[in-house]
XYZ file of C-alpha atoms in Angstrom:
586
model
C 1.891 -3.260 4.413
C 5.264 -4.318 4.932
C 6.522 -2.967 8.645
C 3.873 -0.819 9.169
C 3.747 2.776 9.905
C 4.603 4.946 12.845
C 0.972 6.859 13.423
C 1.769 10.363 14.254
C -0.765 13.504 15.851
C -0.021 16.953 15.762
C -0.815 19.747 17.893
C -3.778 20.596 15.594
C -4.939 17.436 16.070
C -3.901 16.189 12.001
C -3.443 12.125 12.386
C 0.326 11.503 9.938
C 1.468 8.086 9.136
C 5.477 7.423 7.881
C 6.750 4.151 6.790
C 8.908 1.942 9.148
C 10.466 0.154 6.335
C 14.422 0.699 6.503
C 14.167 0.181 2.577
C 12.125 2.592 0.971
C 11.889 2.601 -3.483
C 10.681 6.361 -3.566
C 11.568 9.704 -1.487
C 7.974 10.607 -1.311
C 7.833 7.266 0.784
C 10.142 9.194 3.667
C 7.489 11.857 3.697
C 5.011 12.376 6.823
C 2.015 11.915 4.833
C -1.381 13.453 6.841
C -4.547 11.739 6.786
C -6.891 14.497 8.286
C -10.306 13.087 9.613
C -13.105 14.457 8.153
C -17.045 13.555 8.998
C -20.167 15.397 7.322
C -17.789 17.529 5.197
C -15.886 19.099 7.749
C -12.806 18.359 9.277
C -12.980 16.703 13.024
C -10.035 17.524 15.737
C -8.602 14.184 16.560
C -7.533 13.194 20.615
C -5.604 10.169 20.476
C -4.298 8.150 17.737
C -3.393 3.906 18.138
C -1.452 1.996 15.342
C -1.977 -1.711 14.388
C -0.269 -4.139 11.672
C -3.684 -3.287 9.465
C -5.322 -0.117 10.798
C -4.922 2.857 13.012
C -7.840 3.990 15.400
C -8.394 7.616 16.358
C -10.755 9.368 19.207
C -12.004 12.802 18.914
C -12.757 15.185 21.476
C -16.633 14.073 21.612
C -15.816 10.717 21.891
C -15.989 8.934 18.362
C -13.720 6.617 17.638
C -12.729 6.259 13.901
C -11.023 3.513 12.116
C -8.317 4.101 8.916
C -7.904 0.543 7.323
C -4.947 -0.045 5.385
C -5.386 -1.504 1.544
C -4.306 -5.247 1.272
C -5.084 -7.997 -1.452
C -8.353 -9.037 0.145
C -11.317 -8.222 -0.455
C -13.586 -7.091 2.565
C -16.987 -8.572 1.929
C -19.794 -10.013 3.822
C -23.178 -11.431 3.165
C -26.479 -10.252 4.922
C -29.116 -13.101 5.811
C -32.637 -12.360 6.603
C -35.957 -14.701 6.354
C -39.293 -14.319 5.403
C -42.056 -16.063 7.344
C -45.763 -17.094 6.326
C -48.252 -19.499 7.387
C -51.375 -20.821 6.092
C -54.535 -20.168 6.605
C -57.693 -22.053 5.409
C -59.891 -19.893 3.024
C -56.711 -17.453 2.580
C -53.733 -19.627 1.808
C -50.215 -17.779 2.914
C -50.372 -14.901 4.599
C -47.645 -12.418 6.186
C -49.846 -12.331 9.102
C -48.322 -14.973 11.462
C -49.442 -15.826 15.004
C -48.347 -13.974 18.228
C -46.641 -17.543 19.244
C -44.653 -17.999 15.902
C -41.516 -16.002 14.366
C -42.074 -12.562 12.890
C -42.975 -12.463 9.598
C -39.082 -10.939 9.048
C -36.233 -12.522 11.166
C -33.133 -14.279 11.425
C -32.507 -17.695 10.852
C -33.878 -19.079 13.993
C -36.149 -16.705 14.606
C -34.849 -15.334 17.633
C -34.829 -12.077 16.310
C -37.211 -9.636 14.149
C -35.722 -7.336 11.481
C -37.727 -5.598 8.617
C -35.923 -5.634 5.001
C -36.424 -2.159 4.479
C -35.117 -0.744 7.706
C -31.928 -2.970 7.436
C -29.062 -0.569 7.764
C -25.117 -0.752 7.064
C -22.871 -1.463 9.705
C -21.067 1.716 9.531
C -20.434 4.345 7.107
C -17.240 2.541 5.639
C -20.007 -0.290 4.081
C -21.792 -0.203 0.912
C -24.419 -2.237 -0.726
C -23.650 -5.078 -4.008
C -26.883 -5.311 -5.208
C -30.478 -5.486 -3.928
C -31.743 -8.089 -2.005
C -32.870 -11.432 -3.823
C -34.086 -15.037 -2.841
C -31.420 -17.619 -2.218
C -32.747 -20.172 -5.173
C -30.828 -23.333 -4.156
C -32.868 -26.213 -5.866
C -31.864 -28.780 -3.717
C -32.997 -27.322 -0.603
C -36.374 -25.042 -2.210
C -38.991 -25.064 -4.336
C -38.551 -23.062 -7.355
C -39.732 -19.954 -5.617
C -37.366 -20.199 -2.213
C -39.600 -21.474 -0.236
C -38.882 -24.525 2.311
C -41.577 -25.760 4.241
C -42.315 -27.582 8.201
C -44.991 -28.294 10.162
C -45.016 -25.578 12.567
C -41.978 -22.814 13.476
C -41.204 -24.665 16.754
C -39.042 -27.084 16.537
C -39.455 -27.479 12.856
C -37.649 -29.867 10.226
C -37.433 -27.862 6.537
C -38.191 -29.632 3.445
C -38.531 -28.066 -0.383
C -41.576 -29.694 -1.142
C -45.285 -28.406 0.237
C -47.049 -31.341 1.670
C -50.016 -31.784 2.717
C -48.718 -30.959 6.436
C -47.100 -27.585 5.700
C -48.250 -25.276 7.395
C -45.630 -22.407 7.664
C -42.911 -21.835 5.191
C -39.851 -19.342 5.002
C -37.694 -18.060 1.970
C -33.855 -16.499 2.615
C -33.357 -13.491 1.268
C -29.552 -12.528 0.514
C -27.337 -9.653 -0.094
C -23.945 -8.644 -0.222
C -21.946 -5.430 1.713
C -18.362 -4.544 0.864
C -16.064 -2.555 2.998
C -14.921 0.737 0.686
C -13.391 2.506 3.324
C -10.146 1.598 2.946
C -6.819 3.986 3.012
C -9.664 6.452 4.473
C -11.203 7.032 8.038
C -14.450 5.775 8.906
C -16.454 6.148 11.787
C -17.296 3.119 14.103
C -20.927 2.132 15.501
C -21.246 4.430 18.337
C -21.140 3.089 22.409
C -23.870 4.678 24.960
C -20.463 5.722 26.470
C -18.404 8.438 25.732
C -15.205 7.313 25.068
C -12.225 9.005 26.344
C -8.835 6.633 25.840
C -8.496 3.858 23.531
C -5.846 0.895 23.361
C -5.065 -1.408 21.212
C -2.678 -5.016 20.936
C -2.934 -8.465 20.857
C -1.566 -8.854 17.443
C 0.893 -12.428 18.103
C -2.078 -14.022 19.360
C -4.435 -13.564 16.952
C -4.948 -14.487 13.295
C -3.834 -11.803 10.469
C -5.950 -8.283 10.727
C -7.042 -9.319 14.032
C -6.783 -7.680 17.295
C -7.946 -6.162 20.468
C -9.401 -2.931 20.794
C -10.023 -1.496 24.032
C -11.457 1.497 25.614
C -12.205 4.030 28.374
C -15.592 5.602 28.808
C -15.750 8.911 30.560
C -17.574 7.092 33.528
C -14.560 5.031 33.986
C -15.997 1.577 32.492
C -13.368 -0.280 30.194
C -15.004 -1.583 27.100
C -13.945 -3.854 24.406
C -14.673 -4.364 20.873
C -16.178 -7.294 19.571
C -15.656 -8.921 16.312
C -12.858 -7.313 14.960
C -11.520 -9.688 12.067
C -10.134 -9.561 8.545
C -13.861 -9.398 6.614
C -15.466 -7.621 9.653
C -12.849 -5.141 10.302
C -14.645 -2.344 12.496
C -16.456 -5.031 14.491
C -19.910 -5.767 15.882
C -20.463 -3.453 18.990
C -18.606 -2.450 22.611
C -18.709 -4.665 25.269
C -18.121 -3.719 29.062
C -15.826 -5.907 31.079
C -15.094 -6.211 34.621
C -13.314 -3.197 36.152
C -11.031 -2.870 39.094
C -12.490 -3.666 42.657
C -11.352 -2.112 45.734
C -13.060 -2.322 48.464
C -16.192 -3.014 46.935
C -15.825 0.034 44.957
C -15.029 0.603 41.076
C -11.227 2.509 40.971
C -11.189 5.478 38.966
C -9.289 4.968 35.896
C -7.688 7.636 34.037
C -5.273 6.149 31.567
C -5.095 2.310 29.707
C -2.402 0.416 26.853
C -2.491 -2.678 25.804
C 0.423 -5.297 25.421
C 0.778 -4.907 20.907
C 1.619 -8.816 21.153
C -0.218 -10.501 24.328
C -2.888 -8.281 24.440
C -2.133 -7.613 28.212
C -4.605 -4.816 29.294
C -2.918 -2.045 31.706
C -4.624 0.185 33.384
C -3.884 3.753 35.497
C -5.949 4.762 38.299
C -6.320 8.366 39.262
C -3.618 8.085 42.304
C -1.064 6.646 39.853
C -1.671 3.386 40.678
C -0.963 0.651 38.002
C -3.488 -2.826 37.276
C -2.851 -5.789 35.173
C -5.883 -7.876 33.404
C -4.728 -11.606 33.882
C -6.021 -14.611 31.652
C -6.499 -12.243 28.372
C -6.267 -14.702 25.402
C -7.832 -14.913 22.386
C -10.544 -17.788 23.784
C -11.290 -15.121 26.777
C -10.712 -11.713 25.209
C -11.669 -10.042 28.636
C -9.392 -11.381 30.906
C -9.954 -13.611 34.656
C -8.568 -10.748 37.138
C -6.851 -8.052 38.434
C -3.288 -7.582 39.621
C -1.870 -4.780 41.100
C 2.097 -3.911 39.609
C 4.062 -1.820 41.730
C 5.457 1.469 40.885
C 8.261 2.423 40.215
C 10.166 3.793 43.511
C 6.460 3.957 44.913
C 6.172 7.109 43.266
C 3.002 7.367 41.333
C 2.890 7.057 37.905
C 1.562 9.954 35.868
C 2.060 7.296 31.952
C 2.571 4.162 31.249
C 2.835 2.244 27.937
C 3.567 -1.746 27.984
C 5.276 -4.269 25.161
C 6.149 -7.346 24.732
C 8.433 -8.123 27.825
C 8.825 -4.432 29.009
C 6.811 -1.701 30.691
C 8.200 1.854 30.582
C 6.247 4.854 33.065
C 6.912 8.197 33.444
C 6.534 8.776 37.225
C 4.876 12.250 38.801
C 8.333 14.048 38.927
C 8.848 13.622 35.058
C 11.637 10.714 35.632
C 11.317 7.929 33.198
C 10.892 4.348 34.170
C 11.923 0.923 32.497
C 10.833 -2.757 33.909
C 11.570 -6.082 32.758
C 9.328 -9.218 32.938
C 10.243 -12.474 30.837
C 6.386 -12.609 30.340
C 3.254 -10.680 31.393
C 0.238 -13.096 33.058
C -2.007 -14.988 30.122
C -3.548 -17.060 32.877
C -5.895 -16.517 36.063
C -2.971 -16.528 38.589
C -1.773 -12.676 39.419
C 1.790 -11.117 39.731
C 3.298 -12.283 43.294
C 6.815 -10.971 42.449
C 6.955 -6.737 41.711
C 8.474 -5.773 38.535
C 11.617 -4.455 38.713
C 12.282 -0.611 37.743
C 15.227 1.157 36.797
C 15.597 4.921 35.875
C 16.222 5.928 32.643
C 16.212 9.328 31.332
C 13.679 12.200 31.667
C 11.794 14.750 29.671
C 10.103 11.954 27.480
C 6.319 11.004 27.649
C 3.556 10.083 25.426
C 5.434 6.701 25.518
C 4.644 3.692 22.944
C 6.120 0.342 22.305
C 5.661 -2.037 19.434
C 6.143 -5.792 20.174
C 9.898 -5.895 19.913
C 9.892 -3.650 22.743
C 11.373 -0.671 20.112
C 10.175 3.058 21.812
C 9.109 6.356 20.922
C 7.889 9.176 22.578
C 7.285 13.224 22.401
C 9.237 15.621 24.710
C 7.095 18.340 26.367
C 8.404 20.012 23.180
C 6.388 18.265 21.303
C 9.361 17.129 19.445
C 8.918 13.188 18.302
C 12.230 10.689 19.692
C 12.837 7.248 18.998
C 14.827 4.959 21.893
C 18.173 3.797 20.058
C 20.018 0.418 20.855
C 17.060 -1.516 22.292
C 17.663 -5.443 22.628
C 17.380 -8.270 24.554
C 21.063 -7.640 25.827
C 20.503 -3.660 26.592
C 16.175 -3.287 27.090
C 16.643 0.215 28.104
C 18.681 0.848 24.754
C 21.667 3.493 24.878
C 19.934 7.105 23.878
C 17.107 8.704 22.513
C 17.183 10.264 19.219
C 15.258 13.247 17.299
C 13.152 11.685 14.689
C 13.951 13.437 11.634
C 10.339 15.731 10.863
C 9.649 15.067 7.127
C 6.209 17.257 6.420
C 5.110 19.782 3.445
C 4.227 22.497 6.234
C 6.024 24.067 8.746
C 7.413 22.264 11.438
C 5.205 21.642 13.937
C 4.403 20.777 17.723
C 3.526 17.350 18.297
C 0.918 15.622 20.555
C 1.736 11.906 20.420
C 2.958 9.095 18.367
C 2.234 5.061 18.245
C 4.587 2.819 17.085
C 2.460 0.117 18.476
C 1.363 -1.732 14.731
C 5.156 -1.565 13.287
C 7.396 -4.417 13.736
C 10.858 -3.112 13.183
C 13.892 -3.842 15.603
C 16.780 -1.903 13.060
C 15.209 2.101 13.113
C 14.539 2.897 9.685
C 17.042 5.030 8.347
C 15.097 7.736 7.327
C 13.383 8.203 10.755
C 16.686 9.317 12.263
C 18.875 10.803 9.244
C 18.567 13.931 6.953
C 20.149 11.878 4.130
C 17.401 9.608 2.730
C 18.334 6.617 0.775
C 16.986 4.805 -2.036
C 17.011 1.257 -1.905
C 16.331 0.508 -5.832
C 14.817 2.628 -8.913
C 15.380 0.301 -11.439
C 11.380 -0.767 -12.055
C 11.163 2.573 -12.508
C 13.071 2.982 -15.377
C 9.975 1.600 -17.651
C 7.674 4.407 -16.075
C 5.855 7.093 -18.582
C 7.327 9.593 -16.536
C 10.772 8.660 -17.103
C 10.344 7.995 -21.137
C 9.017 11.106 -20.960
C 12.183 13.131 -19.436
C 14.096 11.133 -22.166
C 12.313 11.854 -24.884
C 12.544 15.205 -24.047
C 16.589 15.152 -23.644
C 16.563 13.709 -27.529
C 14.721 16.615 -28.540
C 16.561 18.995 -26.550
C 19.829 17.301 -28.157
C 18.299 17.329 -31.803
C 17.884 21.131 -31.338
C 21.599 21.591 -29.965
C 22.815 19.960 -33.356
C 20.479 21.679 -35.581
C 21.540 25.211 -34.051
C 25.464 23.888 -34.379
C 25.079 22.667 -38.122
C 24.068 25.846 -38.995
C 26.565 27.802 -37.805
C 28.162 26.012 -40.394
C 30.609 24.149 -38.405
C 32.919 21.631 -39.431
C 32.128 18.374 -37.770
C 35.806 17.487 -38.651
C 36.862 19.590 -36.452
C 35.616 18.078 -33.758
C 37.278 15.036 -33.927
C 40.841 14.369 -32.469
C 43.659 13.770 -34.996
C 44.214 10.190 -33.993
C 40.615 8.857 -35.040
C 40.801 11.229 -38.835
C 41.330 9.456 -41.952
C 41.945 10.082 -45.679
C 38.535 7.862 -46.461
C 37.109 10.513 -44.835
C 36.873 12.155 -48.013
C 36.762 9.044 -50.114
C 35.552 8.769 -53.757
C 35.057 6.006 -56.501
C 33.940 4.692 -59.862
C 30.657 3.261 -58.958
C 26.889 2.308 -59.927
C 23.714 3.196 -58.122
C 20.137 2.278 -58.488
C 16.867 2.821 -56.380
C 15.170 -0.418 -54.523
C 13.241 -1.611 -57.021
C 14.915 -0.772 -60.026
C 16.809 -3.390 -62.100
C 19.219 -1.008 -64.124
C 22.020 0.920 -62.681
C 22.851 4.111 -62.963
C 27.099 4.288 -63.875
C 28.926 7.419 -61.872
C 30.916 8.720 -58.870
C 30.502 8.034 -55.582
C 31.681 10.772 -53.225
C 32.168 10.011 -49.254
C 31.929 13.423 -46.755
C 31.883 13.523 -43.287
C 28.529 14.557 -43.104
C 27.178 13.130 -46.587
C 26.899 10.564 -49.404
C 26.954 11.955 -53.006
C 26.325 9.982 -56.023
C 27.223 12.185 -59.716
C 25.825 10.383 -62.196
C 27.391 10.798 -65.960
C 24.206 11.831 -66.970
C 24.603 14.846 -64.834
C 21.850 14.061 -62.139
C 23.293 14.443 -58.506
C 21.829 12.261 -55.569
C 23.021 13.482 -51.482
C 22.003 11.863 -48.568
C 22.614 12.492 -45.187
C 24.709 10.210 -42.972
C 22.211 11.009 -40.130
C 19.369 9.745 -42.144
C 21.623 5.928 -42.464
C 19.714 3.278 -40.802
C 21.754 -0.174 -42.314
C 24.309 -0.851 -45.075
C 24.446 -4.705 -45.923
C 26.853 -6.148 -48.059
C 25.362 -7.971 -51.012
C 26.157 -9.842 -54.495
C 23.328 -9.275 -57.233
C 23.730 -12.397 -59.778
C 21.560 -11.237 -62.383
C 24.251 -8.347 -62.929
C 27.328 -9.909 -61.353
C 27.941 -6.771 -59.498
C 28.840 -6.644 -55.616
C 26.515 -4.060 -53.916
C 26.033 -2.035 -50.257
C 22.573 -2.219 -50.084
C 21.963 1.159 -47.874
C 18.760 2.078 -46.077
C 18.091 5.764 -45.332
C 15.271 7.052 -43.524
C 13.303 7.382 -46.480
C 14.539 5.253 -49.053
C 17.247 2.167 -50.127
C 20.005 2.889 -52.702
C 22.115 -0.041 -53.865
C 25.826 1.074 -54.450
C 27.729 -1.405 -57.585
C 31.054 -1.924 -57.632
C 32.630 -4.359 -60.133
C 35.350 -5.551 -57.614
C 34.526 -7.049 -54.248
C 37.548 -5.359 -52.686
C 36.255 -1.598 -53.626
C 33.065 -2.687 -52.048
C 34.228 -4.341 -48.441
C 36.781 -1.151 -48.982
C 33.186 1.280 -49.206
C 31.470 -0.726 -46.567
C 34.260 -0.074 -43.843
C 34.959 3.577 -44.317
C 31.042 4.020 -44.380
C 30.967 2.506 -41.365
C 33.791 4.291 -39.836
C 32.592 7.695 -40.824
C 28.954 7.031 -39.316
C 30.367 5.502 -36.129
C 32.049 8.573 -35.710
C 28.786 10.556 -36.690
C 26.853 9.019 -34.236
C 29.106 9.065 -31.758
C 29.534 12.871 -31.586
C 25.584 13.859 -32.099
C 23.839 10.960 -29.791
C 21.419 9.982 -31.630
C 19.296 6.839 -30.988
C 19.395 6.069 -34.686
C 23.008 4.575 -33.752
C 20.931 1.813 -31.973
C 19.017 0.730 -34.743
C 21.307 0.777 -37.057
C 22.975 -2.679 -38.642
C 26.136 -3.825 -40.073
C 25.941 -6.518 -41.850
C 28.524 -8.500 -44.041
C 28.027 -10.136 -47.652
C 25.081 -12.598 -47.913
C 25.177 -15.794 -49.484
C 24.568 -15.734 -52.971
């Protein structure tokens, strides 16, 4: 997942997602990708969009909250438990049918609770089945059936064997659900509440794929998730927590964010007010109390958005707001000392911070920025800069942006420049795509030499004066025979620039191509005492004979020198193959 991905929504409410790594392989990668939300076959209108290190989560208008988990190296997987019951009767033997005081004849382990096999549903839509349910057969705990076996349900003490004091027995039944839904939204479990504003954070504190997910119903109760983990990753159900108190009355709460590394939950009242959950930790998800944080200039505060060590607000009047606290509450005591506020800039809301405290934001433009020069030295950073809008369509407005789940302190290059860089291509350079292209330039080139040999050319002509030579047009007293052959054929060797010729005395006339040369290997054939070039064409070997071993290093050099040059001029990969090799030992 590298440094995550800066979550995007646009005015049509289209959820985008860009890459906050400052090295990026491909230019697609630079690209505002969209990852439109669709349920029952059409597309849904998303509200609000919240980034983490492994997912985003996204709210539509009616209040269903989806969940886009990214792809990793694990496998998402759980297993489903349920238990069959029975007793025994006299005259009947096991039967189904237990008694009103016992377990139902389907239930959980301990009985506690009654489920029926067939009405056993999925978590979510983002689940699918393994297989079918089957019995747990572990010998050493069952009988070779599944069964285990006690006295009674209460209180009972399983063995694997029926004795003659059994009289109820249960079997496990087992099956597996794997999470599919992965680089594609899925809809959570649904709350009896209609949820309006989500927020999410916590991600220092708690293991990998882990975090806290909170939300706002429209009747102003705060909710969390529970069981969010790496193999349960849309969690169990939402769970209400403790709201703000005020004179014996709930506050109204319009707006909530969450710390992305404490987990610190902030919330907004109506009035602008501002409340901070003490004690969150990951042993007491929901916090000990509420604090009240003063507002900047007391003027109330119409956005907020909190990080690591940093709050920023956007106050009534538009003016934007930056405090400083060397850490937020993570025990039961509340904030004595106000945080301290300083003016920034203006025009900016929609605010998010990731857990280095790095910023972004969307004008009332709906044009997307991104704070510059943040650090521990300068927390307001120096300016705010136009991230660069990379999308297939026409540019659009935007509604929001959460930077929350990245965990870059450099900005990524390609957020703020036109000029996108690549950081490496070269394990792309073994990619069919990429043979492909080159195959197709050697073709292309074949064709461009074809169409200039016959325009009967001189290839001589091409060549500067300093690299001609008189062996160029080089001829000899030589043999030839075929591989395979043992005779030679006595005659005259001619060497062209573009071909080999062998005249026989008998009259016969052999030409090859110097394209067609693959190797020419110096050689020394006993049987005939007769040094030889033992010359490999595309289709066939020839062995040239010469009777002195000075005409045939002479040969082997200028034929060397002329197909250099051949190659050279008509780039062919045939000059890559092809082998010079001196005399062998006889």
């Amino acid at each position: 997942m590298g440094n995550g991905y800066l979550w995007l929504l646009s005015g049509d409410g289209v959820p985008y997602r860009v890459t906050a790594d400052n090295k990026i392989e491909h230019i697609s990668d630079a690209q505002w990708k969209p990852e439109p939300v669709s349920a029952a076959g059409k597309d849904v209108k998303i509200y609000q969009i919240v980034g983490a290190p492994h997912a985003a989560f996204a709210l539509d208008y009616s209040g269903a909250v989806y969940q886009f988990v990214l792809s990793s190296h694990l496998t998402i997987r759980q297993k489903v438990e349920i238990y069959s019951n029975q007793r025994w009767y006299p005259m009947i033997g096991w039967s189904s049918r237990t008694l009103p005081t016992d377990r139902a004849s389907f239930s959980n382990e301990d009985g506690s609770c009654s489920v029926e096999m067939t009405g056993f549903h999925l978590k979510s839509d983002g689940w699918r089945w393994e297989e079918p349910w089957i019995v747990d057969m572990d010998v050493r705990k069952h009988d070779k059936e599944g069964w285990e076996y006690a006295t009674n349900f209460a209180g009972a003490v399983w063995k694997p064997e029926n004795g003659v004091s059994s009289f109820v027995r249960r079997r496990r039944w087992k099956r597996h659900m794997r999470y599919t839904s992965l680089e594609k939204w899925a809809e959570l479990s649904r709350s009896s509440e209609v949820i309006v504003e989500l927020a999410v954070g916590g991600f220092n504190v708690l293991p990998e794929q882990e975090c806290f997910l909170f939300a706002l119903s429209k009747e102003g109760a705060l909710l969390r998730r529970v069981g969010i983990n790496a193999n349960n990753p849309d969690g169990d159900y939402w769970h209400e927590i403790d709201g703000v108190i005020e004179e014996d009355e709930r506050a109204e709460l319009s707006k909530i964010c969450c710390s992305p590394s404490s987990g610190t939950l902030l919330v907004l009242t109506w009035d602008g007010r501002m409340f901070i959950r003490c004690g969150i930790t990951r042993e007491m998800p929901d916090g000990m109390l509420w604090s009240c944080l003063s507002p900047p200039g007391s003027r109330p505060v119409a956005f907020v958005s909190l990080g690591s060590n940093s709050v920023w607000t956007t106050s009534v009047d538009g003016k934007l707001w930056m405090g400083r606290m060397n850490c937020w509450p993570t025990n039961h005591e509340p904030i004595h000392s106000a945080v301290h506020f300083s003016e920034v800039a203006a025009g900016v809301y929609g605010m998010c911070l990731n857990e280095k405290d790095q910023l972004v934001g969307v004008s009332d433009t709906g044009v997307v920025y991104v704070r510059e020069g943040i650090s521990s030295a300068e927390p307001a950073g120096r300016a705010f800069l136009k991230v660069v809008e990379r999308t297939s369509s026409e540019p659009q407005t935007w509604a929001m942006v959460s930077n929350a789940g990245t965990e870059y302190t450099n900005l990524p290059k390609h957020w703020v420049s036109d000029h996108v860089v690549i950081a490496s291509t070269s394990h792309y350079r073994d990619t069919k795509w990429r043979k492909q292209i080159l195959e197709d330039l050697c073709a292309v080139n074949d064709s461009c030499w074809e169409a200039f040999k016959s325009m009967n050319n001189d290839l001589g002509e091409l060549i500067d004066d300093d690299v001609k030579s008189e062996s160029w047009n080089h001829k000899v007293r030589a043999k030839l025979r075929l591989a395979g052959e043992r005779r030679f054929i006595t005659g005259t060797i001619y060497l062209g620039v573009e071909q080999l010729i062998f005249q026989a005395n008998t009259g016969v006339t052999i030409v090859k191509p110097l394209s067609e040369v693959t190797s020419a290997v110096r050689e020394f054939d006993a049987g005939t005492s007769t040094f030889t070039i033992r010359t490999s064409f595309c289709d066939k070997s020839l062995e040239l004979g010469f009777s002195e071993e000075s005409d045939r290093d002479e040969w082997h050099e200028s034929l060397e020198q002329v197909n250099g040059f051949y190659h050279k001029l008509n780039n062919s990969d045939v000059q890559q193959r092809f082998v010079w090799r001196g005399a062998l030992p006889v």
